[in-house]
Amino acid sequence: MRKILVTGALGQIGFELIPALCQIHGPEMVIISDLRTLPATFKHEGHYEHLDCTKLHQLQEVVRRHDVETIYHLAALLSAVAEEKPQIAWKVNMGSLLNVLEVARQHDCSVFFPSSIGAFGPSTPKNAAPQDTVQRPTSMYGVTKVAGEMLCDYYHGRFTTDTRGLRLPGLISHSAPPGGGTTDYAVEIFHHAVRYGCYSCFLKPDTRLDMMYMPDATRAMIELMDADGDRLKHRNAFNVASLNFTPDELAEEIRRHISDFQITYEVDPVRQAIADSWPRSLDDSAAREEWGWVPKYDLGSMVRDMIEHITKNVQLAR
Ligand code: NAD
Ligand code: AKB
C-alpha cells in the first residue's frame, strides 16, 4: 500500500496530525519528516526521515523509497517569522511547495496545502470574507499563501495533480508550541494563565480573528483529503471557520475557570499590523456544501479542554 508523507511534521500541526493519521492508517503507513532532528521527547509512532523540502532530490528520494501516495505539506515559515525574514520565507514557502508539486506530478501523489486567513489582505471584506473574493495580502506570509494557492490550482488544472487546501485560521493546541505566528497569543495565554495567573498580550484587546481548536483542524485536513474529488468545485483553498473572538473575550472565558486571571497588553506593532490586515471572520459555506465541513468545538468547550490538559501537564511536571 502507498504511504502518507508529512513534511514539517515536528511543528504545531504535525504534532497532532501525525497521531490522527497513525490511528486511521496505522503507524507503518505514515512517514514523519522535518528539517529538525527528531527530539528524544517525540513519542509518536511512524517512520522518521530528516528532510529539507527545499532540496528537490531529498524529497524525490523519500517519496520514491517509501512509495508515497499523499503528501501533507506543512513545512513553512509562519507570519511573524516570515515578516522578519521575507527573502528566506519566499525561498522556504514557495521553493518547498514547488518541489512538493513537482514530485507529486512525477509520482502521482495527492497534495494537501495549508493556506491561511493570511492569504487575505486589507481590501478583502472584513466580515464573513467570501470563498471567492479579493486576495491582496500585505505580508510576505500572505503573498506566499496566495501564490501557493494559485500554484496548487495550476498543477491541478495543467497536470491533473490532486491538490487540495484549507485557509486555516489561528490554531490552538495544548500539546505543541506555536511556530511564530500572529495568532500565537491564543495558545500562550493558556500556559501563562495556568502557570502564573496572568498574561501580557501582544495584540490589542479588541483584535477579532477566526481561530480553531487543533482537533477540528486536523479532522478538517483529513476529511478534505478523503472527500470525493468530483464534488469539489473549489480546491485551493477552502475557507474554514469555527471559533471567533478577541483577546478580551478569550480572557473572559478563561476567567470562568481561573477567576483571578489577569490580562495586560503590550502591543507588538508588526504582529498588530498583520492581524489588522486580515479579515475578522470568514464565510465557510463552500466547505460545508462541497465536503460536509462541520466544526465540533465552540469557545467554551475549547477553553475547558485546553485548561484541563495544560493543568494536568503542569501537575505531572512538578
Ligand atoms: P510550525 O512553524 O509549528 O512548523 C513548521 C515545521 O516546518 C517546523 O517543524 C520546521 O522545522 C519545519 N520546516 C521549516 N522549513 C523546512 C524545510 N525547508 N524542510 C522541512 N521542514 C521545514 O508550523 P505549523 O503551525 O505546524 O504550520 C504548518 C503549516 O500550516 C504552515 O504552512 C502554516 O503556514 C500553516 N498554517 C498554520 C496555522 C497555525 O495557526 N498553526 C494557521 C494557518 C496555516
Ligand atoms: C499565523 O499567525 O501566522 C498563523 C496563521 C493564521 O496562518 N497562525
Coordinates of N, CA and C in Angstrom, one line a residue, residues 149-304:
E149 N -1.7 29.0 -3.2 CA -3.0 28.5 -3.6 C -3.1 28.4 -5.1
M150 N -2.5 29.5 -5.8 CA -2.6 29.6 -7.2 C -1.7 28.5 -7.9
L151 N -0.6 28.3 -7.3 CA 0.3 27.2 -7.8 C -0.3 25.8 -7.7
C152 N -1.0 25.6 -6.6 CA -1.6 24.3 -6.4 C -2.8 24.1 -7.4
D153 N -3.6 25.2 -7.6 CA -4.6 25.1 -8.6 C -4.0 25.0 -10.0
Y154 N -2.9 25.6 -10.3 CA -2.3 25.5 -11.6 C -1.9 24.0 -11.8
Y155 N -1.3 23.4 -10.9 CA -0.8 21.9 -11.0 C -2.1 21.0 -11.2
H156 N -3.2 21.4 -10.6 CA -4.4 20.6 -10.8 C -4.9 20.8 -12.2
G157 N -5.0 22.1 -12.6 CA -5.5 22.4 -14.0 C -4.6 21.9 -15.1
R158 N -3.3 22.0 -14.9 CA -2.4 21.8 -16.0 C -2.0 20.3 -16.1
F159 N -1.8 19.7 -14.9 CA -1.3 18.3 -14.8 C -2.2 17.3 -14.2
T160 N -3.4 17.8 -13.8 CA -4.4 17.0 -13.0 C -3.9 16.4 -11.7
T161 N -2.9 17.1 -11.1 CA -2.4 16.7 -9.8 C -3.5 17.0 -8.8
D162 N -3.8 16.0 -7.9 CA -4.9 16.1 -6.9 C -4.4 17.0 -5.8
T163 N -4.6 18.3 -5.9 CA -4.2 19.3 -4.9 C -5.4 19.8 -4.2
R164 N -5.4 19.9 -2.9 CA -6.5 20.4 -2.1 C -5.9 21.2 -0.9
G165 N -6.6 22.3 -0.5 CA -6.1 23.1 0.6 C -7.2 23.8 1.4
L166 N -6.8 24.2 2.6 CA -7.7 24.9 3.5 C -7.1 26.3 3.9
R167 N -7.9 27.3 4.0 CA -7.5 28.6 4.6 C -7.7 28.5 6.1
L168 N -6.7 28.0 6.8 CA -6.8 27.8 8.2 C -6.8 29.1 9.0
P169 N -7.6 29.2 10.1 CA -7.4 30.4 11.0 C -6.3 30.1 12.0
G170 N -6.2 30.9 13.0 CA -5.2 30.7 14.1 C -5.5 29.4 14.8
L171 N -4.5 28.5 15.0 CA -4.8 27.2 15.5 C -4.4 27.1 17.0
I172 N -5.2 26.4 17.8 CA -4.9 26.4 19.3 C -4.8 24.9 19.7
S173 N -3.6 24.7 20.3 CA -3.4 23.3 20.7 C -2.6 23.3 22.1
H174 N -2.8 22.2 22.8 CA -2.1 22.2 24.1 C -0.9 21.4 24.1
S175 N -0.6 20.6 23.0 CA 0.5 19.7 23.0 C 1.8 20.2 22.4
A176 N 1.7 21.2 21.5 CA 2.9 21.7 20.8 C 2.9 23.2 20.8
P177 N 4.0 23.9 21.0 CA 4.0 25.3 20.9 C 3.8 25.9 19.5
P178 N 3.2 27.1 19.4 CA 3.1 27.6 18.1 C 4.4 28.1 17.5
G179 N 4.5 28.2 16.1 CA 5.8 28.3 15.4 C 6.1 29.7 15.0
G180 N 5.6 30.8 15.6 CA 6.0 32.1 15.2 C 5.0 32.9 14.4
G181 N 3.7 32.8 14.8 CA 2.6 33.4 14.0 C 2.0 34.6 14.7
T182 N 1.1 35.2 14.1 CA 0.4 36.4 14.6 C -0.7 36.0 15.7
T183 N -1.2 34.7 15.5 CA -2.2 34.3 16.4 C -1.7 33.5 17.6
D184 N -0.3 33.5 17.8 CA 0.3 32.6 18.9 C -0.2 33.0 20.3
Y185 N -0.7 34.3 20.4 CA -1.2 34.7 21.7 C -2.3 33.7 22.3
A186 N -3.1 33.2 21.3 CA -4.2 32.4 21.7 C -3.8 31.0 22.3
V187 N -2.5 30.7 22.1 CA -2.0 29.4 22.8 C -1.2 29.8 24.0
E188 N -0.4 30.8 23.9 CA 0.5 31.3 25.0 C -0.4 31.6 26.2
I189 N -1.5 32.3 26.0 CA -2.3 32.8 27.1 C -2.7 31.7 28.1
F190 N -3.0 30.4 27.5 CA -3.4 29.3 28.4 C -2.2 28.9 29.3
H191 N -1.0 28.8 28.7 CA 0.1 28.3 29.5 C 0.4 29.3 30.6
H192 N 0.3 30.6 30.3 CA 0.6 31.7 31.3 C -0.6 31.7 32.3
A193 N -1.8 31.5 31.9 CA -2.9 31.5 32.8 C -2.8 30.4 33.9
V194 N -2.5 29.2 33.4 CA -2.4 28.1 34.3 C -1.2 28.2 35.2
R195 N 0.0 28.6 34.7 CA 1.2 28.6 35.5 C 1.3 29.9 36.4
Y196 N 0.9 31.1 35.8 CA 1.2 32.3 36.6 C -0.1 33.1 36.9
G197 N -1.2 32.8 36.3 CA -2.4 33.6 36.5 C -2.5 34.9 35.8
C198 N -1.5 35.2 34.9 CA -1.5 36.4 34.2 C -0.8 36.3 32.8
Y199 N -1.1 37.2 31.9 CA -0.6 37.1 30.6 C -0.5 38.5 30.0
S200 N 0.6 38.9 29.3 CA 0.8 40.1 28.6 C 0.6 39.8 27.1
C201 N -0.4 40.4 26.5 CA -0.8 40.0 25.2 C -0.2 41.0 24.2
F202 N 0.3 40.5 23.0 CA 0.9 41.4 22.0 C -0.1 41.9 21.0
L203 N -1.3 41.5 21.0 CA -2.4 42.1 20.2 C -3.3 42.9 21.0
K204 N -3.9 43.9 20.4 CA -4.9 44.8 21.1 C -6.1 44.0 21.6
P205 N -6.7 44.5 22.7 CA -7.8 43.7 23.3 C -9.0 43.4 22.4
D206 N -9.2 44.3 21.4 CA -10.4 44.1 20.5 C -10.1 43.6 19.1
T207 N -8.9 42.9 19.0 CA -8.5 42.3 17.7 C -9.3 41.0 17.4
R208 N -10.2 41.1 16.6 CA -11.1 40.0 16.3 C -10.6 39.1 15.2
L209 N -10.4 37.8 15.4 CA -9.9 36.9 14.3 C -10.6 35.6 14.5
D210 N -10.7 34.9 13.4 CA -11.1 33.5 13.4 C -10.0 32.6 14.0
M211 N -10.4 31.6 14.8 CA -9.5 30.6 15.4 C -10.1 29.3 15.3
M212 N -9.3 28.2 15.6 CA -9.8 26.9 15.5 C -9.0 26.0 16.5
Y213 N -9.8 25.1 17.2 CA -9.1 24.1 18.1 C -8.4 23.0 17.2
M214 N -7.2 22.6 17.5 CA -6.5 21.7 16.7 C -7.2 20.4 16.3
P215 N -8.0 19.7 17.2 CA -8.7 18.5 16.8 C -9.6 18.8 15.6
D216 N -10.3 19.9 15.6 CA -11.1 20.3 14.5 C -10.3 20.5 13.2
A217 N -9.1 21.1 13.4 CA -8.3 21.4 12.2 C -7.7 20.2 11.6
T218 N -7.2 19.3 12.4 CA -6.6 18.0 11.8 C -7.7 17.2 11.2
R219 N -8.9 17.2 11.8 CA -10.0 16.4 11.2 C -10.4 17.1 9.9
A220 N -10.4 18.4 9.8 CA -10.8 19.1 8.5 C -9.8 18.7 7.4
M221 N -8.5 18.6 7.8 CA -7.5 18.3 6.7 C -7.7 16.9 6.2
I222 N -8.0 16.0 7.1 CA -8.1 14.5 6.8 C -9.4 14.4 6.0
E223 N -10.5 15.0 6.4 CA -11.8 14.9 5.7 C -11.7 15.5 4.3
L224 N -11.0 16.6 4.2 CA -10.9 17.2 2.8 C -10.1 16.2 1.9
M225 N -9.0 15.6 2.4 CA -8.2 14.7 1.6 C -9.0 13.5 1.2
D226 N -10.0 13.1 2.1 CA -10.8 11.9 1.9 C -12.0 12.2 1.0
A227 N -12.3 13.5 0.8 CA -13.6 13.8 0.1 C -13.6 13.4 -1.3
D228 N -14.8 13.1 -1.9 CA -14.9 12.8 -3.3 C -14.5 14.0 -4.1
G229 N -13.4 13.8 -4.9 CA -12.9 14.9 -5.7 C -13.9 15.4 -6.7
D230 N -14.9 14.6 -7.2 CA -15.9 15.0 -8.1 C -16.8 16.1 -7.5
R231 N -17.0 16.1 -6.2 CA -17.9 17.0 -5.6 C -17.2 18.4 -5.4
L232 N -15.9 18.5 -5.5 CA -15.2 19.7 -5.2 C -15.2 20.7 -6.4
K233 N -15.9 21.8 -6.1 CA -15.9 22.9 -7.2 C -14.7 23.8 -6.9
H234 N -14.3 23.9 -5.7 CA -13.0 24.6 -5.3 C -12.0 23.6 -4.9
R235 N -10.7 24.0 -4.9 CA -9.7 23.2 -4.4 C -8.7 23.9 -3.5
N236 N -8.1 25.0 -4.0 CA -7.1 25.7 -3.2 C -7.5 27.2 -3.1
A237 N -8.0 27.5 -2.0 CA -8.2 26.7 -0.8 C -9.5 27.1 -0.2
F238 N -10.1 26.1 0.6 CA -11.4 26.3 1.2 C -11.3 27.2 2.5
N239 N -12.1 28.2 2.6 CA -12.3 28.9 3.9 C -12.9 27.9 4.9
V240 N -12.3 27.8 6.1 CA -12.9 27.0 7.2 C -13.0 27.9 8.4
A241 N -14.0 27.8 9.2 CA -14.2 28.6 10.4 C -14.8 27.8 11.5
S242 N -14.5 28.2 12.8 CA -15.3 27.6 13.9 C -15.4 28.6 15.0
L243 N -14.2 29.0 15.6 CA -14.2 30.0 16.7 C -13.9 31.4 16.2
N244 N -14.5 32.4 16.9 CA -14.2 33.8 16.6 C -14.2 34.6 17.8
F245 N -13.1 35.2 18.2 CA -13.1 36.0 19.4 C -11.9 37.0 19.4
T246 N -12.0 37.9 20.4 CA -10.9 38.9 20.6 C -10.1 38.4 21.8
P247 N -8.9 39.0 22.1 CA -8.1 38.6 23.3 C -8.9 38.9 24.6
D248 N -9.7 40.0 24.6 CA -10.5 40.3 25.7 C -11.6 39.3 26.0
E249 N -12.2 38.8 24.9 CA -13.3 37.8 25.1 C -12.7 36.4 25.5
L250 N -11.5 36.1 25.0 CA -10.8 34.9 25.4 C -10.5 34.9 26.9
A251 N -9.9 36.1 27.3 CA -9.6 36.2 28.7 C -10.8 36.1 29.6
E252 N -11.9 36.6 29.2 CA -13.2 36.5 30.0 C -13.6 35.0 30.1
E253 N -13.5 34.2 29.0 CA -13.8 32.8 29.1 C -12.9 32.1 30.0
I254 N -11.6 32.4 30.0 CA -10.6 31.7 30.8 C -10.9 32.0 32.3
R255 N -11.5 33.2 32.6 CA -11.8 33.6 34.0 C -12.9 32.7 34.5
R256 N -13.7 32.1 33.7 CA -14.7 31.1 34.2 C -14.1 30.0 34.9
H257 N -12.8 29.7 34.6 CA -12.1 28.6 35.2 C -11.0 29.0 36.2
I258 N -10.4 30.2 35.8 CA -9.3 30.7 36.7 C -9.8 32.2 37.0
S259 N -10.5 32.3 38.1 CA -11.3 33.5 38.3 C -10.4 34.8 38.5
D260 N -9.2 34.6 39.0 CA -8.3 35.8 39.2 C -7.4 36.1 38.1
F261 N -7.6 35.4 36.9 CA -6.7 35.6 35.8 C -6.7 37.1 35.3
Q262 N -5.5 37.6 35.1 CA -5.3 39.0 34.7 C -4.7 39.0 33.3
I263 N -5.2 39.9 32.4 CA -4.6 40.1 31.1 C -4.1 41.6 31.0
T264 N -2.9 41.8 30.5 CA -2.4 43.1 30.2 C -2.0 43.2 28.7
Y265 N -1.8 44.4 28.2 CA -1.5 44.5 26.8 C -0.2 45.2 26.5
E266 N 0.7 44.6 25.8 CA 1.9 45.3 25.3 C 2.0 45.0 23.8
V267 N 1.5 45.9 23.0 CA 1.2 45.6 21.6 C 2.5 45.6 20.8
D268 N 2.6 44.5 20.0 CA 3.8 44.4 19.1 C 3.3 45.0 17.7
P269 N 3.8 46.1 17.3 CA 3.3 46.8 16.1 C 3.3 45.9 14.8
V270 N 4.3 45.1 14.7 CA 4.4 44.2 13.5 C 3.3 43.2 13.4
R271 N 3.1 42.5 14.5 CA 2.0 41.5 14.5 C 0.6 42.1 14.5
Q272 N 0.5 43.3 15.2 CA -0.8 44.0 15.2 C -1.1 44.4 13.7
A273 N -0.1 44.9 13.0 CA -0.4 45.3 11.6 C -0.8 44.1 10.7
I274 N -0.2 43.0 11.0 CA -0.5 41.8 10.2 C -2.0 41.4 10.6
A275 N -2.3 41.4 11.8 CA -3.7 41.0 12.3 C -4.7 42.0 11.7
D276 N -4.4 43.2 11.7 CA -5.3 44.3 11.2 C -5.6 44.1 9.7
S277 N -4.6 43.5 9.0 CA -4.8 43.4 7.6 C -5.6 42.2 7.2
W278 N -5.9 41.3 8.2 CA -6.7 40.1 7.9 C -8.2 40.3 8.2
P279 N -9.0 39.5 7.5 CA -10.5 39.6 7.8 C -10.8 39.3 9.3
R280 N -11.9 39.8 9.8 CA -12.3 39.5 11.2 C -12.9 38.1 11.2
S281 N -13.5 37.7 10.1 CA -14.2 36.4 10.1 C -14.3 35.9 8.6
L282 N -14.4 34.6 8.4 CA -14.6 34.0 7.1 C -15.9 33.3 6.9
D283 N -16.4 33.3 5.7 CA -17.6 32.6 5.3 C -17.2 31.2 4.8
D284 N -17.5 30.1 5.5 CA -17.0 28.8 5.1 C -18.1 27.9 4.5
S285 N -19.1 28.6 3.9 CA -20.2 27.8 3.3 C -19.8 26.9 2.2
A286 N -18.8 27.2 1.4 CA -18.4 26.3 0.3 C -17.8 25.0 0.9
A287 N -17.0 25.1 2.0 CA -16.5 23.9 2.6 C -17.7 23.0 3.2
R288 N -18.7 23.7 3.7 CA -19.8 22.9 4.3 C -20.6 22.2 3.2
E289 N -20.8 22.9 2.0 CA -21.6 22.4 0.9 C -20.8 21.3 0.2
E290 N -19.5 21.6 -0.1 CA -18.8 20.7 -1.1 C -18.2 19.4 -0.4
W291 N -17.8 19.5 0.9 CA -17.3 18.2 1.5 C -17.8 18.0 3.0
G292 N -18.8 18.8 3.3 CA -19.5 18.5 4.6 C -18.8 19.0 5.8
W293 N -18.0 20.0 5.8 CA -17.3 20.5 6.9 C -18.3 21.0 8.0
V294 N -18.1 20.5 9.3 CA -18.8 20.9 10.4 C -17.8 20.9 11.6
P295 N -17.6 22.1 12.3 CA -16.7 22.1 13.4 C -17.4 21.5 14.7
K296 N -16.6 20.9 15.6 CA -17.2 20.4 16.8 C -17.0 21.2 18.0
Y297 N -15.9 22.0 18.1 CA -15.6 22.8 19.3 C -16.1 24.2 19.2
D298 N -16.7 24.7 20.3 CA -17.0 26.1 20.4 C -16.1 26.7 21.4
L299 N -16.2 28.0 21.7 CA -15.2 28.7 22.6 C -15.2 28.0 24.0
G300 N -16.4 27.7 24.5 CA -16.5 27.2 25.9 C -15.8 25.8 26.0
S301 N -16.1 24.9 25.0 CA -15.5 23.5 25.1 C -14.0 23.6 24.8
M302 N -13.6 24.5 23.9 CA -12.1 24.6 23.6 C -11.4 25.0 24.9
V303 N -11.9 26.1 25.5 CA -11.2 26.6 26.7 C -11.2 25.6 27.8
R304 N -12.3 24.9 28.1 CA -12.3 23.9 29.1 C -11.3 22.8 28.8

